[in-house]
Short mmCIF file of C-alpha atoms in Angstrom, two decimals:
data_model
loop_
_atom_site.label_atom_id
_atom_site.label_comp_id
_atom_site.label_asym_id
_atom_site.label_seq_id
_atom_site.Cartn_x
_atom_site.Cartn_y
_atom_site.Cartn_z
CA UNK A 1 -4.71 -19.40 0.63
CA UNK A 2 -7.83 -21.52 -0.41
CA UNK A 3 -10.37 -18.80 -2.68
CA UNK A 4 -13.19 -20.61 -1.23
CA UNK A 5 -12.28 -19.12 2.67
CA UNK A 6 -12.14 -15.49 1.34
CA UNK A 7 -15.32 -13.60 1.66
CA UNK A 8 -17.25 -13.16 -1.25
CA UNK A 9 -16.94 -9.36 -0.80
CA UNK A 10 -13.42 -8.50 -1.71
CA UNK A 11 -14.00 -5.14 0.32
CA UNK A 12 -14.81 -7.41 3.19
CA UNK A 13 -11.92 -9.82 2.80
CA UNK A 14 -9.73 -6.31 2.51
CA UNK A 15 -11.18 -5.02 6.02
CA UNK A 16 -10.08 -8.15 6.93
CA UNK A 17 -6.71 -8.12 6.18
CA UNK A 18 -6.14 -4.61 7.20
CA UNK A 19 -7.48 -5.95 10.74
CA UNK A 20 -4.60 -8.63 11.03
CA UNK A 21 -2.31 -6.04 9.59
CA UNK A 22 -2.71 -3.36 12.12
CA UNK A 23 -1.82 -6.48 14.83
CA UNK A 24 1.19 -7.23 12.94
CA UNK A 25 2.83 -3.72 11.44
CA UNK A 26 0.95 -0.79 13.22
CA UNK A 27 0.41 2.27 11.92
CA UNK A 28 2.52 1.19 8.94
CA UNK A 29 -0.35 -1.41 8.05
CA UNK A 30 -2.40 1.58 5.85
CA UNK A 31 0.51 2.54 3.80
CA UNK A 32 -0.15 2.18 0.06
CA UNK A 33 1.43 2.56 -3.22
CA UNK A 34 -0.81 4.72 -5.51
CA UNK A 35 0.33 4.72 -9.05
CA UNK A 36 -1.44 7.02 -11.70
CA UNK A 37 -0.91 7.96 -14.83
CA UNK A 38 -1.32 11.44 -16.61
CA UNK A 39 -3.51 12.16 -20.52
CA UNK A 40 -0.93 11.04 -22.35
CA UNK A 41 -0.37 7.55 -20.10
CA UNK A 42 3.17 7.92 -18.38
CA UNK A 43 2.76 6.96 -15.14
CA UNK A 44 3.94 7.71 -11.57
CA UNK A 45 3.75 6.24 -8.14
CA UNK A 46 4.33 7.28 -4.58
CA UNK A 47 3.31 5.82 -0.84
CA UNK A 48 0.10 7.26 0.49
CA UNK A 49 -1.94 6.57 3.60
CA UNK A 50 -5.16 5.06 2.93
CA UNK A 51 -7.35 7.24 5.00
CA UNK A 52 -10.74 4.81 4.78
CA UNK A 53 -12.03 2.11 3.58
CA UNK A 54 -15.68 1.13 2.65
CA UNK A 55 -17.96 -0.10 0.61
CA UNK A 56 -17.39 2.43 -2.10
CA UNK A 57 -13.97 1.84 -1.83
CA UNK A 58 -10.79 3.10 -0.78
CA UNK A 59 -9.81 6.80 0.18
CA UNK A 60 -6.78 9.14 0.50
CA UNK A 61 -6.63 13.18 0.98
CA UNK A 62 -3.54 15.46 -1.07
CA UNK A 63 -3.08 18.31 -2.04
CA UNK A 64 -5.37 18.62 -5.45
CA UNK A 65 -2.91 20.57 -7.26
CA UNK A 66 0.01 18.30 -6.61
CA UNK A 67 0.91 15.87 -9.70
CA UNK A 68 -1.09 13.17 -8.17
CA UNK A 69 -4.27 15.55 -8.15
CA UNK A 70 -3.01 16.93 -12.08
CA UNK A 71 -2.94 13.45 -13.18
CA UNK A 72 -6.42 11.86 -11.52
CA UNK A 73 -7.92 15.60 -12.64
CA UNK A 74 -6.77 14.17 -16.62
CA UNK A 75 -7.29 10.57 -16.20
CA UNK A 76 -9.35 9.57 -13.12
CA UNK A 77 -8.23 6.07 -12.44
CA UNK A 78 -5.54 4.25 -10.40
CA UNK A 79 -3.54 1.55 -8.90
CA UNK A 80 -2.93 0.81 -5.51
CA UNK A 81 -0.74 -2.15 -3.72
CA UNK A 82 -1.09 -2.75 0.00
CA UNK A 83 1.96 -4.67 1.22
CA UNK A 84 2.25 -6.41 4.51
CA UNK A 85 5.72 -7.53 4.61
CA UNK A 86 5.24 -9.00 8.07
CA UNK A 87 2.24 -11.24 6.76
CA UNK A 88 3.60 -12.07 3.51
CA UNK A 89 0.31 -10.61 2.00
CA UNK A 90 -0.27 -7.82 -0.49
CA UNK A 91 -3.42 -6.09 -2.15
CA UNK A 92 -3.14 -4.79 -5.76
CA UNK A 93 -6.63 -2.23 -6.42
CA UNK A 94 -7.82 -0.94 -9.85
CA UNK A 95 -10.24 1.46 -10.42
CA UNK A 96 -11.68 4.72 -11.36
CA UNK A 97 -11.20 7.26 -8.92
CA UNK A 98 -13.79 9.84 -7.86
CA UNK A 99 -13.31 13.04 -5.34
CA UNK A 100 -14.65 12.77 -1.90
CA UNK A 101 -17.37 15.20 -0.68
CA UNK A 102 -16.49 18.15 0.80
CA UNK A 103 -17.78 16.90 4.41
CA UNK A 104 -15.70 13.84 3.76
CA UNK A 105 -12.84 16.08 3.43
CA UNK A 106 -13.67 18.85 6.25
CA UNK A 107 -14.15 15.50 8.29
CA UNK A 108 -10.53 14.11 7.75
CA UNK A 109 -9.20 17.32 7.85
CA UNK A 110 -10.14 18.43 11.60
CA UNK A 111 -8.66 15.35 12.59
CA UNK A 112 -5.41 16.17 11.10
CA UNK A 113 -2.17 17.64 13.40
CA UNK A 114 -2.42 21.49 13.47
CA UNK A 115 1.43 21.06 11.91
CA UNK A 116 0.04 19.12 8.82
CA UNK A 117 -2.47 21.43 8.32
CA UNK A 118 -0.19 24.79 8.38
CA UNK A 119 2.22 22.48 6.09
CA UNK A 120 -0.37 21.32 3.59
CA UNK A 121 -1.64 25.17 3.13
CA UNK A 122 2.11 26.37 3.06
CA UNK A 123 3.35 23.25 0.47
CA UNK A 124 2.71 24.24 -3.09
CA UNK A 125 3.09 19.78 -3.22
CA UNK A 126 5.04 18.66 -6.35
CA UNK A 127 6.16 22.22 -7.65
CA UNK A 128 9.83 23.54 -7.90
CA UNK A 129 11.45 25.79 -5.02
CA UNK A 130 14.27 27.71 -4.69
CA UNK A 131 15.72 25.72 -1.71
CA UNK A 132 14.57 24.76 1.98
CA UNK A 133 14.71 28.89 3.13
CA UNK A 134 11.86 29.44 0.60
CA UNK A 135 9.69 26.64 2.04
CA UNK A 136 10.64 27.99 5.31
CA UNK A 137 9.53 31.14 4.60
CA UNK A 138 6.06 29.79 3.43
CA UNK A 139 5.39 28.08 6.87
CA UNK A 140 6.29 31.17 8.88
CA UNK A 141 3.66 32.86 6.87
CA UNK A 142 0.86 30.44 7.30
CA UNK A 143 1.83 30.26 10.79
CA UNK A 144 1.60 33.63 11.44
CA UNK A 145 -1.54 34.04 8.97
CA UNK A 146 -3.61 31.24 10.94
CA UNK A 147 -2.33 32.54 14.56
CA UNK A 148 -4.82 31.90 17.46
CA UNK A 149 -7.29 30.54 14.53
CA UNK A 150 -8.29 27.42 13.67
CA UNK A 151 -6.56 26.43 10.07
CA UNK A 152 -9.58 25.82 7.44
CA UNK A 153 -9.55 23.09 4.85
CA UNK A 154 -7.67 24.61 1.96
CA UNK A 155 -9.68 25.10 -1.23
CA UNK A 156 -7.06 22.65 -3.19
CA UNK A 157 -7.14 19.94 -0.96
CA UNK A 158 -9.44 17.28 -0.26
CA UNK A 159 -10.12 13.27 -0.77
CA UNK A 160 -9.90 10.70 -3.32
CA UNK A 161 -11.69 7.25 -3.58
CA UNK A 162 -10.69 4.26 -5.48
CA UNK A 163 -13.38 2.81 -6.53
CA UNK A 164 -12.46 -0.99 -7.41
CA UNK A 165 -13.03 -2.92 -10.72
CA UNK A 166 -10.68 -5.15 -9.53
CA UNK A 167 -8.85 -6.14 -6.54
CA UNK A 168 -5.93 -9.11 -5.93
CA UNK A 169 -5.50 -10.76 -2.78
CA UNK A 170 -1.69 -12.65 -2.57
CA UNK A 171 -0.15 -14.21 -0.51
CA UNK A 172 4.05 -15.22 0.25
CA UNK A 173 4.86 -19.20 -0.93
CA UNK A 174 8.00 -20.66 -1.12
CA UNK A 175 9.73 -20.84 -4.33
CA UNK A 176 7.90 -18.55 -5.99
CA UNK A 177 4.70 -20.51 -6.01
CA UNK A 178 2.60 -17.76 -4.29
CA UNK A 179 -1.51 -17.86 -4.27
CA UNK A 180 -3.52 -14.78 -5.91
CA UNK A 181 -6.75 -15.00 -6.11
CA UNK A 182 -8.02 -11.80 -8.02
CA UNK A 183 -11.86 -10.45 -7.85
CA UNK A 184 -13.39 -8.60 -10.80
CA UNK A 185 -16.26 -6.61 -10.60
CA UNK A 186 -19.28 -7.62 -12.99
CA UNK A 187 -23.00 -6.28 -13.48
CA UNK A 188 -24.05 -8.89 -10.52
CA UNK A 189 -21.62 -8.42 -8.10
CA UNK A 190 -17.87 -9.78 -7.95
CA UNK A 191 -16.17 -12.80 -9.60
CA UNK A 192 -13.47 -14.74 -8.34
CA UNK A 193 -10.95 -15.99 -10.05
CA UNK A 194 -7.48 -17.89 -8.86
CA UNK A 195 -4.04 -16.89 -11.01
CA UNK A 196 -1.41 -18.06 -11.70
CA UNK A 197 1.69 -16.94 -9.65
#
């Protein structure tokens, strides 16, 4: 990977990517690793679908009570790796994060399965249950509660952007010797930098 054929717009070069990614892995191509970390700095990570992708940045939609949404609520920034195993490519974003607007989210939402949205109402995400009957239970009840209805956007849930300050384009060499070429946002626009592998 030669810096001077990537686009000057890391956002760009991204949409890029994603488009030979899709070709190659499919639906899996918009899976991403979103790390964050809570007030006092421990972190977590789990796999998220990146939902959009912009200028602004990129977007995902959870549950805003779920430790993800605790954590960005008490320390709104995060890290995010794209990894194309089938291209030998990855994308490592850093940023602040900022919430979506609610039309952004009532937007996403409508195009979600009618089973994801009865789940994401009857989930209380990342909190402790008694066992599998009890989350059971709390499907049959949103099932039954949204009957013959359409199933609103749920007043905890909504989007996320990353908004980049950085982002790291890489790509698979042998022996280790891989290219990264990393772009940092400054008060003029980005600057490019190569690193060392």
């Amino acid at each position: 990977m030669d810096e001077n054929d990537l686009a000057d717009d890391p956002i760009a070069q991204l949409e890029a990517w994603l488009a030979d990614a899709r070709l190659a892995a499919g639906p899996r191509s918009e899976l991403m690793t979103l790390a964050t970390a809570d007030s006092t700095g421990r972190p977590s990570a789990r796999v998220v679908l990146m939902r959009g992708i912009d200028a602004r940045g990129l977007t995902f939609f959870t549950n805003r009570t779920s430790r993800k949404g605790d954590e960005l609520r008490a320390n709104p920034r995060a890290a995010a790796v794209l990894h194309w195993w089938e291209l030998g490519r990855q994308v490592r974003v850093e940023g602040a994060v900022e919430e979506t607007s609610d039309d952004e989210s009532v937007a996403y939402w409508s195009t979600r399965p009618r089973e994801s949205q009865v789940a994401a109402w009857a989930s209380r995400q990342s909190r402790p249950l008694d066992g599998r009957a009890e989350l059971d239970a709390l499907v049959a009840e949103t099932e039954a509660r949204f009957a013959g209805a359409d199933v609103p956007l749920p007043p905890f849930w909504g989007g996320y952007r990353i908004v980049p300050e950085q982002i790291e384009f890489w790509t698979h060499r042998d022996s280790r010797l891989h290219d990264r070429v990393r772009y940092v946002r400054t008060d003029t626009g980005w600057a490019r930098e190569r690193l060392a592998p």
